[in-house]
Tab-separated table of C-alpha atoms and ligand atoms in Angstrom:
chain	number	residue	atom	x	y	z
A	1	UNK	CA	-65.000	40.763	180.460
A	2	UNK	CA	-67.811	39.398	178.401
A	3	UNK	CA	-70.228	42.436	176.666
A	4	UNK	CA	-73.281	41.955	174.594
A	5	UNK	CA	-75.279	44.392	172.302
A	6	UNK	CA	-74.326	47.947	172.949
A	7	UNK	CA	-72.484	49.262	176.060
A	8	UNK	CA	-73.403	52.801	176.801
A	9	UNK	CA	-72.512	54.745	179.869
A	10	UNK	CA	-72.536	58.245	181.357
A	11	UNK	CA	-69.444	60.329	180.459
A	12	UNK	CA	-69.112	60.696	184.522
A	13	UNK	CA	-68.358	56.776	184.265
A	14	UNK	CA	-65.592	57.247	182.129
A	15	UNK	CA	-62.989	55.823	184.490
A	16	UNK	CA	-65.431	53.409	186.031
A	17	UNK	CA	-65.301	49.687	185.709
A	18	UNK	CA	-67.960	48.116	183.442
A	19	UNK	CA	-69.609	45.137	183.988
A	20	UNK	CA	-72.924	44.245	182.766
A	21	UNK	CA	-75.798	42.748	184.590
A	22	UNK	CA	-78.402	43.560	181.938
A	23	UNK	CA	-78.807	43.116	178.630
A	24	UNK	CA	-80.704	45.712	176.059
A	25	UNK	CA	-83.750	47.853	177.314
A	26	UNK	CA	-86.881	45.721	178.547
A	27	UNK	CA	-88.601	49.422	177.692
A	28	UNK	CA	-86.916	50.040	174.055
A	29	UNK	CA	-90.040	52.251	172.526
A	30	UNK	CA	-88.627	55.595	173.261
A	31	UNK	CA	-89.032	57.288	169.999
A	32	UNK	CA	-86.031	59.477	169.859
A	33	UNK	CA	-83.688	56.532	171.065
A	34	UNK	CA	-81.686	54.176	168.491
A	35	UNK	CA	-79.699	52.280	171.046
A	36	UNK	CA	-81.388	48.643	171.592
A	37	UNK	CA	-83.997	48.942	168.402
A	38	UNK	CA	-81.817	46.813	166.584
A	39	UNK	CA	-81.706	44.278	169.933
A	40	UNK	CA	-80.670	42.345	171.109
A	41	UNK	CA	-83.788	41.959	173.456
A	42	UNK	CA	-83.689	42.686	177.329
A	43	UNK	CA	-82.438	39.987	179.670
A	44	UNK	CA	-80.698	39.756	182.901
A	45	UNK	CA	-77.473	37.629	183.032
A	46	UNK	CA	-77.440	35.084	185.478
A	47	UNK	CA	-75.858	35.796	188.987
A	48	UNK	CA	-72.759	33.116	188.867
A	49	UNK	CA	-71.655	35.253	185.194
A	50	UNK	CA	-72.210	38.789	186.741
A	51	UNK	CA	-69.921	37.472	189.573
A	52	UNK	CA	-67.178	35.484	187.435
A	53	UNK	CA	-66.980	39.218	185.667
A	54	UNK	CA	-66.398	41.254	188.775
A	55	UNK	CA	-63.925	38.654	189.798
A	56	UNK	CA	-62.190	38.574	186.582
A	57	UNK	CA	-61.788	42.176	186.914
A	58	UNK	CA	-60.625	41.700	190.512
A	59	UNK	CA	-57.690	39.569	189.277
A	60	UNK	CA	-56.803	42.144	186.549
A	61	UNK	CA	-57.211	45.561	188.162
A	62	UNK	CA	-57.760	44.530	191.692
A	63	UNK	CA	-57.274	47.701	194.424
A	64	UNK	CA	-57.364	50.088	191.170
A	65	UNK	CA	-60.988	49.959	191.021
A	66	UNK	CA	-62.564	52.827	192.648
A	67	UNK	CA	-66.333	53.065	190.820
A	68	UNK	CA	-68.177	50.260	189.201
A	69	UNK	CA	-70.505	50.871	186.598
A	70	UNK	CA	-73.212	48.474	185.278
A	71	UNK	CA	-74.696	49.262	181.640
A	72	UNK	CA	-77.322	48.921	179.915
A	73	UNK	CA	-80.432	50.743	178.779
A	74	UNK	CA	-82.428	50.308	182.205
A	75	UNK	CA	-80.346	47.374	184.636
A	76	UNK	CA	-82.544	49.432	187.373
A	77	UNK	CA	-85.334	47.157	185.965
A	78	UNK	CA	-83.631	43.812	187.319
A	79	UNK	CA	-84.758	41.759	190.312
A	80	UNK	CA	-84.324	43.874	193.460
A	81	UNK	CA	-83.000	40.851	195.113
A	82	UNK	CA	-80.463	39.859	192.659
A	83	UNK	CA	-79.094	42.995	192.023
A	84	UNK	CA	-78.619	44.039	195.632
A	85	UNK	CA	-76.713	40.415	195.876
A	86	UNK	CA	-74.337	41.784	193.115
A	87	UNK	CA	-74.092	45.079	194.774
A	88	UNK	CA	-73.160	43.206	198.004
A	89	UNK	CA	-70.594	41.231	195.914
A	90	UNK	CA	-69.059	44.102	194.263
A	91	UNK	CA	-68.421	45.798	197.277
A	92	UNK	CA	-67.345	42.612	199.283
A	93	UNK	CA	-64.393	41.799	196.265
A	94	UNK	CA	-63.449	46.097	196.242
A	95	UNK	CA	-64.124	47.242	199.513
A	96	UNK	CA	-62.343	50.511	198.255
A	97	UNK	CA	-65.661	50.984	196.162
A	98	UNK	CA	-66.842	54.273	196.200
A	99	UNK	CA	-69.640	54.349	193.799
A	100	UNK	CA	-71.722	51.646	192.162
A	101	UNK	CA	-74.315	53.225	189.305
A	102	UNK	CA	-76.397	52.082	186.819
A	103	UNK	CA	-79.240	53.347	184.365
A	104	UNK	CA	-82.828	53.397	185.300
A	105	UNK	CA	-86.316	55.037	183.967
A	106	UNK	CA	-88.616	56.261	186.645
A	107	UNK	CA	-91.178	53.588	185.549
A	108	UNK	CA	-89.084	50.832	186.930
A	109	UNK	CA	-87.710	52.476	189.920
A	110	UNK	CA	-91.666	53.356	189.984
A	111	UNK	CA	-92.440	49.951	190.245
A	112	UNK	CA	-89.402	49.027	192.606
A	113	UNK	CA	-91.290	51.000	195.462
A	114	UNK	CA	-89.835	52.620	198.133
A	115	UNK	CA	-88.960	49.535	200.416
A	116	UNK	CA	-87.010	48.031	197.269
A	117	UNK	CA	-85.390	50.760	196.992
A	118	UNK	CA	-84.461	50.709	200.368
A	119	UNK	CA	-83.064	47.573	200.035
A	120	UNK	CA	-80.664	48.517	197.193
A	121	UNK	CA	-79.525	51.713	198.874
A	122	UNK	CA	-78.150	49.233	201.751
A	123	UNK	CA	-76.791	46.827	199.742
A	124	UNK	CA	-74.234	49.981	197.958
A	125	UNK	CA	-75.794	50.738	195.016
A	126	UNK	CA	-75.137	54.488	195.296
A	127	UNK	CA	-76.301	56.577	192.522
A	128	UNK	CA	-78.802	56.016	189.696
A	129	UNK	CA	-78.974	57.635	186.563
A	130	UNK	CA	-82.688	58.659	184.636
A	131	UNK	CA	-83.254	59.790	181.758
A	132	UNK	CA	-86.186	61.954	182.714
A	133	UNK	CA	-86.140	63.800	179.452
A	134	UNK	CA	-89.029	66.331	180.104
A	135	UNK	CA	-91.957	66.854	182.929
A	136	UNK	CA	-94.279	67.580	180.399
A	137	UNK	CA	-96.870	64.996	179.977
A	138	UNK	CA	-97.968	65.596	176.341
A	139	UNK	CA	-94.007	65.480	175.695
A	140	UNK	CA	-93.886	62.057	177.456
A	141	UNK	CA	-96.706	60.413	175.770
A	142	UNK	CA	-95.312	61.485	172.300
A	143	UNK	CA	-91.736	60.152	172.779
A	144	UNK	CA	-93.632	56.964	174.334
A	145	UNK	CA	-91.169	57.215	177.444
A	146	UNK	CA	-93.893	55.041	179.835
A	147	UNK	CA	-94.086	57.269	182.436
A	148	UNK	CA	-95.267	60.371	183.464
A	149	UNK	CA	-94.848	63.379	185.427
A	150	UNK	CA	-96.428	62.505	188.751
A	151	UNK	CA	-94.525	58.947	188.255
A	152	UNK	CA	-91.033	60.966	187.515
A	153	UNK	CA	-91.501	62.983	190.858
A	154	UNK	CA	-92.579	59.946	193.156
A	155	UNK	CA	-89.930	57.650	191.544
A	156	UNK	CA	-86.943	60.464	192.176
A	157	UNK	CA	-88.096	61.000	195.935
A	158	UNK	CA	-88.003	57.432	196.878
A	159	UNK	CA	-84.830	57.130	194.686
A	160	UNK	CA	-82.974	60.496	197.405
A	161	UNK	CA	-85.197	58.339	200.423
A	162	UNK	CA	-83.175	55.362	200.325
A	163	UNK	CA	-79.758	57.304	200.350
A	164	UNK	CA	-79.194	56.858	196.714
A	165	UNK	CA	-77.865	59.407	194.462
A	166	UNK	CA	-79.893	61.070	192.057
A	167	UNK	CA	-78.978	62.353	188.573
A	168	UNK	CA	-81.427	63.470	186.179
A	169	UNK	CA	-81.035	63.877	182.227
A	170	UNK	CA	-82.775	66.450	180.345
A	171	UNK	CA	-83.332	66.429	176.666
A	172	UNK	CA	-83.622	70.056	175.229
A	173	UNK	CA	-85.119	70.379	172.251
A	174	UNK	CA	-87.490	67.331	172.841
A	175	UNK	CA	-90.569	68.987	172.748
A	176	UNK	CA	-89.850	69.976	168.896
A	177	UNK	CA	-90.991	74.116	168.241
A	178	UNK	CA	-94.733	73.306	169.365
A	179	UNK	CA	-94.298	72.232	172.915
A	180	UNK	CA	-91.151	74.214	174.004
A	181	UNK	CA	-91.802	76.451	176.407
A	182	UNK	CA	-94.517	74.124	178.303
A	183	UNK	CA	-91.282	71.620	178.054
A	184	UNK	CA	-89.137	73.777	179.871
A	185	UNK	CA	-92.000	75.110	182.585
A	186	UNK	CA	-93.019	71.743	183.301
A	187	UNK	CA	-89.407	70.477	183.219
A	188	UNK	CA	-88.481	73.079	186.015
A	189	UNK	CA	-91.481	72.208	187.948
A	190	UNK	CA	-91.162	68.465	188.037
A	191	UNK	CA	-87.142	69.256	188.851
A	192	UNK	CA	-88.116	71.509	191.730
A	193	UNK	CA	-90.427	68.754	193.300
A	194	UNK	CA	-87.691	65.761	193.419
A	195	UNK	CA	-84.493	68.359	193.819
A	196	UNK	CA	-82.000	65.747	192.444
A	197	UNK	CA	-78.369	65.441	193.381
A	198	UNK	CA	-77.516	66.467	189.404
A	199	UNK	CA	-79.049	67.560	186.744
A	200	UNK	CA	-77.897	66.702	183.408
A	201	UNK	CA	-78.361	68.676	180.050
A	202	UNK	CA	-78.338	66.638	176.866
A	203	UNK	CA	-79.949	68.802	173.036
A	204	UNK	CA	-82.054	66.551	170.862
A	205	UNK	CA	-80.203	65.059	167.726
A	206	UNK	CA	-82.454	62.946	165.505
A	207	UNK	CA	-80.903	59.368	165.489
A	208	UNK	CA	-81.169	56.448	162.737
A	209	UNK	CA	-83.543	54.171	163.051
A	210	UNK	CA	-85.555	56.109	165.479
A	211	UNK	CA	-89.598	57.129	165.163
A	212	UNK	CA	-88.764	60.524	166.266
A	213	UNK	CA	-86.473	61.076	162.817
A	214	UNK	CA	-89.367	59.688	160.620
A	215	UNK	CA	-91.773	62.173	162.118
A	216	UNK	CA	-89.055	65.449	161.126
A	217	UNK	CA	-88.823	63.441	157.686
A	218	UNK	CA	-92.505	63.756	157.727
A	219	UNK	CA	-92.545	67.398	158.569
A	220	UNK	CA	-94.453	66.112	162.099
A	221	UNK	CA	-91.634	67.529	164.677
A	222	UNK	CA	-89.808	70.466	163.493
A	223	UNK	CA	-86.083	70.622	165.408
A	224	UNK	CA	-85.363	73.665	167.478
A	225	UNK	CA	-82.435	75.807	165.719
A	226	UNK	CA	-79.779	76.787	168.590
A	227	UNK	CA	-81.361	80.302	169.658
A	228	UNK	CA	-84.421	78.315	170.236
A	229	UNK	CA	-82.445	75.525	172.101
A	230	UNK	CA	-80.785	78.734	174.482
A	231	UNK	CA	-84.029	79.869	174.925
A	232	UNK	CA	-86.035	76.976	175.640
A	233	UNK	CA	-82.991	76.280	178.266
A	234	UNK	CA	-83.031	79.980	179.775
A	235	UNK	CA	-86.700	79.513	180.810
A	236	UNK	CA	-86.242	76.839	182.070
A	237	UNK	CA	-83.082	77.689	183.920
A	238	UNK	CA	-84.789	80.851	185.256
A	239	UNK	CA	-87.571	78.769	186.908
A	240	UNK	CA	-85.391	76.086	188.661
A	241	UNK	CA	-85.235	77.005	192.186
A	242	UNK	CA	-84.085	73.411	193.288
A	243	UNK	CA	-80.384	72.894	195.499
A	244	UNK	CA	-79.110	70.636	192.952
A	245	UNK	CA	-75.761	70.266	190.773
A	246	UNK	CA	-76.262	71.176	186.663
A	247	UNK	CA	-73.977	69.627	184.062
A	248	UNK	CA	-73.716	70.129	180.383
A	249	UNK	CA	-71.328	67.142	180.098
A	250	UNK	CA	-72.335	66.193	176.215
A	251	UNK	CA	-71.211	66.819	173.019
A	252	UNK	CA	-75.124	67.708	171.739
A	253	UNK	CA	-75.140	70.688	173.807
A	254	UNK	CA	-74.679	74.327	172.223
A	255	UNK	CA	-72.895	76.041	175.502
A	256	UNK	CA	-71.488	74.785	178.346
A	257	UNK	CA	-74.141	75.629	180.962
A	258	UNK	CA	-72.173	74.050	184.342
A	259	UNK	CA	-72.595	75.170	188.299
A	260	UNK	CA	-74.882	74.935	191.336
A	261	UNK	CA	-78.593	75.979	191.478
A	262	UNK	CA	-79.760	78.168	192.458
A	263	UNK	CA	-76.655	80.007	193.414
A	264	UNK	CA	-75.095	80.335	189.933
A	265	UNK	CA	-78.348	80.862	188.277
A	266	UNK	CA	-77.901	84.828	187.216
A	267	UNK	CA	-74.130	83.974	185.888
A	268	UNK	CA	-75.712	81.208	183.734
A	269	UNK	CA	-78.056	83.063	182.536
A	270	UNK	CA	-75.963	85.742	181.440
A	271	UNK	CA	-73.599	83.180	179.763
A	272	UNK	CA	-77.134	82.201	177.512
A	273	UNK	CA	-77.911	85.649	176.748
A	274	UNK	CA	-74.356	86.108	175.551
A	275	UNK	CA	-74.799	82.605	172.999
A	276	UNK	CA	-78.397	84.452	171.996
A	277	UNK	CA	-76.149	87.554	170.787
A	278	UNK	CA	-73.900	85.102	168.767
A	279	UNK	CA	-74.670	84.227	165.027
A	280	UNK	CA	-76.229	81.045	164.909
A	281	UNK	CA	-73.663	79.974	162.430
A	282	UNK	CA	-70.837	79.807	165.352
A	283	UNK	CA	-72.920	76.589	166.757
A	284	UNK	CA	-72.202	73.047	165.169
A	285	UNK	CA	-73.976	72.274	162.941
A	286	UNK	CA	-77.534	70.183	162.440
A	287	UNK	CA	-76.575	66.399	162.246
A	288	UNK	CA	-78.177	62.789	161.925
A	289	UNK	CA	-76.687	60.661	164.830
A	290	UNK	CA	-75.948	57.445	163.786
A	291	UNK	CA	-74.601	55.968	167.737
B	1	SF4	S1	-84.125	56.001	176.149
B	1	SF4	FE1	-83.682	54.506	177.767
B	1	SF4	S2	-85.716	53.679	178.322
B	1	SF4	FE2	-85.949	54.672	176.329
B	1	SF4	S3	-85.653	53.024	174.844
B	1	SF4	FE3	-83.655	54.041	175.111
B	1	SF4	S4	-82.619	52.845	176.687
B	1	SF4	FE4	-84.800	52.311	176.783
């Protein structure tokens, strides 16, 4: 299998085969994201490579592959046609597929429209992940994410209209000590209008190379300690009232806030109140990323 720049995927993915279709991030101005700033640029491979690689992997694992994964920072953003033709592909070399997934920002599923969409759902590409971050607009226009909050909420619903999965990533923390509580109230509220399949708890670390760590350099963003982290996420647990499925699957995270909504909302709840009680020393402690 041929890979170029960074290959990145969801810890769910972890057995998944990987094959890329994109290159980079054609976005790459998020300010709290190191991945692509160092390139190499966005591009989409050409079709015949994409399908030597899926045969390739046919030949090697064959009847062993169960979910395909393909990275990079937004593959979403490629054209409809060409990656419903992969999709097709994929599932035509491993009709055991179960899953195919890739990465997408609600701008470009924005732009994708609901017929294009469509389209993709029926080809087999089954579940997309976004990195949503907040629903806060002030909070999106500072971490220059290209979207915003009325964008996140159309782009999920068409995402759950064309039968496609829908998993949505939450940065706690990302709203710095100004803008945390509006983070979390307009996080729940933009949740509660798409009610995705998952949601998906990440806690801000500053990364190298990134805008975002400049600006806490420059005493601009001030980083949550943990107790403000559990807070931030109580209130905003306590006001999602969606049916979806919450994960804490990342290292970042303080606790390991896991279950369905709304159902398991009091036990999860409790299980922040109980990390509020601990000393904030028990939590890991404040780091520079550097991947
Ligand atoms: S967070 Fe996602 S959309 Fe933003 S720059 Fe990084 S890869 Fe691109």
């Amino acid at each position: 299998m041929r890979y170029v720049g960074p290959i990145y995927r969801p810890p769910s993915e972890a057995d998944s085969l990987l094959i890329q279709a994109t290159v980079g991030c054609p976005h790459n101005k998020c300010t709290f994201c190191m991945v692509y700033k160092k390139g190499p640029p966005y591009s989409v491979r050409p079709t015949a490579e994409i399908k030597t690689d899926l045969e390739t992997a046919h030949r090697l694992q064959g009847r062993r592959i169960k979910t395909l994964f393909f990275p990079a920072g937004n593959t979403i953003a490629m054209p409809t046609a060409q990656l419903a033709e992969v999709c097709r592909y994929a599932h035509h070399l491993f009709p055991q597929l179960e899953r195919i997934t890739v990465y997408g920002s609600s701008r470009y599923i924005y732009r994708k429209g609901p017929e294009e969409l469509r389209e993709l759902g029926e080809a087999g590409l089954s579940r997309i992940h976004v990195g949503l971050e907040t629903g806060d607009d002030h909070i999106l226009k500072a971490i220059k994410k290209g979207t915003t909050a009325s964008e996140q909420i159309q782009a999920g619903l068409w995402v759950k209209e064309a039968g496609i999965e829908l998993s949505e990533y939450v940065i706690l923390g990302i709203g710095g000590n100004d803008r945390s509580e509006a983070h979390a109230l307009e996080t729940a509220k933009v949740l509660n209008a798409i009610a995705p399949d998952f949601v998906r708890l990440r806690t801000f670390v500053p990364k190298v190379n990134t805008l975002l760590l400049h600006q806490i350099r420059e005493r601009r963003f001030k980083v949550l300690s943990p107790h403000e982290v559990l807070l931030e996420a109580r209130l905003l647990l306590d006001n999602l009232n969606c049916s979806t499925r919450l994960y804490s699957d990342h290292y970042t995270n303080y606790l390991n806030l896991e279950g369905r909504m709304p159902d398991d909302k009091e036990r999860l709840l409790s299980l922040i109140d109980e990390g509020l009680a601990w000393d904030e020393g028990r939590f890991r402690a404040f780091f520079v990323g550097t991947q």
